[in-house]
Tab-separated table of C-alpha atoms in Angstrom:
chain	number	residue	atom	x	y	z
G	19	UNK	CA	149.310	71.357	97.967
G	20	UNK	CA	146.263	73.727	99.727
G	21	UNK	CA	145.934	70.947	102.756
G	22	UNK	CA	150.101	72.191	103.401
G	23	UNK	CA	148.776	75.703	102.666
G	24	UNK	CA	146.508	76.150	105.567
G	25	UNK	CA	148.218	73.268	107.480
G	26	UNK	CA	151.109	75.591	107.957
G	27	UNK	CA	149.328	78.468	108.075
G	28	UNK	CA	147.663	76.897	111.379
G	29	UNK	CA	150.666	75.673	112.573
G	30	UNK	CA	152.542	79.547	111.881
G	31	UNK	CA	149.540	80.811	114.175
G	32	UNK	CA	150.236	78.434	116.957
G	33	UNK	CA	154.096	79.361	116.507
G	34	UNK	CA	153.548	83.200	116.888
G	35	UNK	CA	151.082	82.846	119.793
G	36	UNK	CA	153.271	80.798	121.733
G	37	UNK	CA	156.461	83.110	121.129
G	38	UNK	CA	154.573	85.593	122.359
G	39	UNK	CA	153.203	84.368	125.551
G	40	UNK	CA	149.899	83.184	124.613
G	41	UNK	CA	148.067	80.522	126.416
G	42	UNK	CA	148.563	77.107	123.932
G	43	UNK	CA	144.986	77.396	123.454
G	44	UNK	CA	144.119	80.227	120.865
G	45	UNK	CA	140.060	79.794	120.697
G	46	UNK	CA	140.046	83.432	123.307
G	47	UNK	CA	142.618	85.305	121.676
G	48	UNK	CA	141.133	87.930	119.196
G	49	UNK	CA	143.901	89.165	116.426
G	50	UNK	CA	144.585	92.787	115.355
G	51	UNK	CA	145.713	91.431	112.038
G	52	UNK	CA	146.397	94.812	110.747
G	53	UNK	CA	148.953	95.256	113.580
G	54	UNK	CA	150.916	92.425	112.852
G	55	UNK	CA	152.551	91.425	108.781
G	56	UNK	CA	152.880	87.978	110.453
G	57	UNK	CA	149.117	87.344	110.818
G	58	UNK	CA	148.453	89.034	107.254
G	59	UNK	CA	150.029	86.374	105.850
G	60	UNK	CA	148.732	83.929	107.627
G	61	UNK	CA	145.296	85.690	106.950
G	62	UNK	CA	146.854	85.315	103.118
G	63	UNK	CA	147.697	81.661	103.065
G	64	UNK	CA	144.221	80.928	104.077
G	65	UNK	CA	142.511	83.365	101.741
G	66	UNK	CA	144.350	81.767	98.813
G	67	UNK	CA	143.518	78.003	100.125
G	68	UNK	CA	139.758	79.311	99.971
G	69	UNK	CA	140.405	80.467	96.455
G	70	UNK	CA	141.943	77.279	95.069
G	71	UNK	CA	139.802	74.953	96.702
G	72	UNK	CA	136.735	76.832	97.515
G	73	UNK	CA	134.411	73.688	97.805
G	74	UNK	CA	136.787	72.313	100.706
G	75	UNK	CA	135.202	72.437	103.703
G	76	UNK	CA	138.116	72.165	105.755
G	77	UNK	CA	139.883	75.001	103.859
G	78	UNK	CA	136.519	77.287	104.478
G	79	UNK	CA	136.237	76.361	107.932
G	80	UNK	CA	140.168	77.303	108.577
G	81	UNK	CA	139.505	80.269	107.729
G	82	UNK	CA	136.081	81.054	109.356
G	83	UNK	CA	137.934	80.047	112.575
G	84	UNK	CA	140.426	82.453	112.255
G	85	UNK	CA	138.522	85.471	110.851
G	86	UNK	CA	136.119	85.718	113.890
G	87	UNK	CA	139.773	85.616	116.250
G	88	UNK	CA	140.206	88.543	114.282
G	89	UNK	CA	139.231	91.971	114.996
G	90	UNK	CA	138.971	93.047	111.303
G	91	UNK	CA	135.429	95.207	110.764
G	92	UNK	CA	133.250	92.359	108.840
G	93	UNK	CA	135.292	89.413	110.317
G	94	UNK	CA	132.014	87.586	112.199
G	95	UNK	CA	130.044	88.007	109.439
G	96	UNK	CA	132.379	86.711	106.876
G	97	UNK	CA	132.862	83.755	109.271
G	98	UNK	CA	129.408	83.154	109.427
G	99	UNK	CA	128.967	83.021	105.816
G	100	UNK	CA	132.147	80.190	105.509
G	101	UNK	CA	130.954	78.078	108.287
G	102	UNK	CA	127.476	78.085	106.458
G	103	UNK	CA	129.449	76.894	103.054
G	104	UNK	CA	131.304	74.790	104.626
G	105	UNK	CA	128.370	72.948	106.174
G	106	UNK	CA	126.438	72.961	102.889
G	107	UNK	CA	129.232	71.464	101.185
G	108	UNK	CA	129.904	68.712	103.741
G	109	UNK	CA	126.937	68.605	106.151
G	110	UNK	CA	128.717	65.675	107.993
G	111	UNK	CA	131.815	67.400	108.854
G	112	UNK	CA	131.826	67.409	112.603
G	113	UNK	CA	134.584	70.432	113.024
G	114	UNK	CA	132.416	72.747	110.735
G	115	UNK	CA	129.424	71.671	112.989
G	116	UNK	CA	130.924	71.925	116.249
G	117	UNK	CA	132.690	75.237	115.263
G	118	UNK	CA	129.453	76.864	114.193
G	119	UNK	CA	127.421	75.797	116.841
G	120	UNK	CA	130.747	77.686	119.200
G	121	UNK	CA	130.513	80.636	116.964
G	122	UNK	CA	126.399	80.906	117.241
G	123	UNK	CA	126.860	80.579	121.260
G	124	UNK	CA	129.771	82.797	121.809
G	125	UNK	CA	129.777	85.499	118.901
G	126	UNK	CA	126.180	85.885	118.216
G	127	UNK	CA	124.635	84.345	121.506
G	128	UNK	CA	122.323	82.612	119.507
G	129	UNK	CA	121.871	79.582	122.053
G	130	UNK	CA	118.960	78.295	120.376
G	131	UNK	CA	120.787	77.749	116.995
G	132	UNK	CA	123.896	76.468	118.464
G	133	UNK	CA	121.766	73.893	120.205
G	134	UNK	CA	120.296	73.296	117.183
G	135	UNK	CA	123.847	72.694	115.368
G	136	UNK	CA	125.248	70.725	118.019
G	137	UNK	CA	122.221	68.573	117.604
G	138	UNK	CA	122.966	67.805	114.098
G	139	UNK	CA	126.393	67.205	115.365
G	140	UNK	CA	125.178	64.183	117.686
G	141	UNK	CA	123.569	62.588	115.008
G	142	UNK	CA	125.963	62.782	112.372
G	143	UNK	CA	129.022	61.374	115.575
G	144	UNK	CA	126.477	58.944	116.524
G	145	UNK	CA	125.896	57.567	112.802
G	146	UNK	CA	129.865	57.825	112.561
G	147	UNK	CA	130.700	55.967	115.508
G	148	UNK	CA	128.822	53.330	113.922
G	149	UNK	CA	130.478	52.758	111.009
């Protein structure tokens, strides 16, 4: 199904960053994607999850977190514009929130709108923890 499509193709990114000596965590490492056939497909698998299920938010945000890792001319941009789907299609979903608000801070230094974001993100957590 998609959710194994990006599943693995998270889980093949984690794989080829620890065989080659990353740190576990990935959310610093920026990916020359044209240097490397394994994060094409990667790149690929989450292209075509986007394209099969293009109103899951999950699928969109996979992808928005991996193309601003990348440094592919158009990448922050294009992330921008599926973290903003994403949201619009599930405003609740606290990973597309939480990952925007990240992206605004640290890619477009927009402090102001992550703090906005991250406010949205407090009340949706709060109404969640409540239920």
């Amino acid at each position: 199904g998609i959710n194994a499509e990006y599943g693995c193709a998270e889980l093949r990114l984690r794989l080829i960053s620890m065989a080659d000596g990353a740190p576990r965590s990935l959310a610093y490492t920026l990916y020359d994607v044209s240097a490397d056939p394994r994060l094409q497909q990667v790149l690929r698998w989450l292209e075509r999850a986007v394209i099969y299920a293009p109103r899951d938010s999950s699928a969109l945000c996979q992808l928005a977190m991996f193309l601003e890792k990348t440094q592919e001319p158009g990448a922050t941009d294009r992330a921008e514009v599926l973290y903003l789907r994403a949201i619009e299609i599930e405003p609740n979903n606290l990973v597309a929130l939480q990952e925007y608000a990240a992206f605004l801070s640290e890619r477009r230094g927009d402090i102001k709108g992550s703090e906005k974001v991250m406010a949205r993100y407090a009340e949706v957590a709060k109404i969640e923890e409540h239920q």
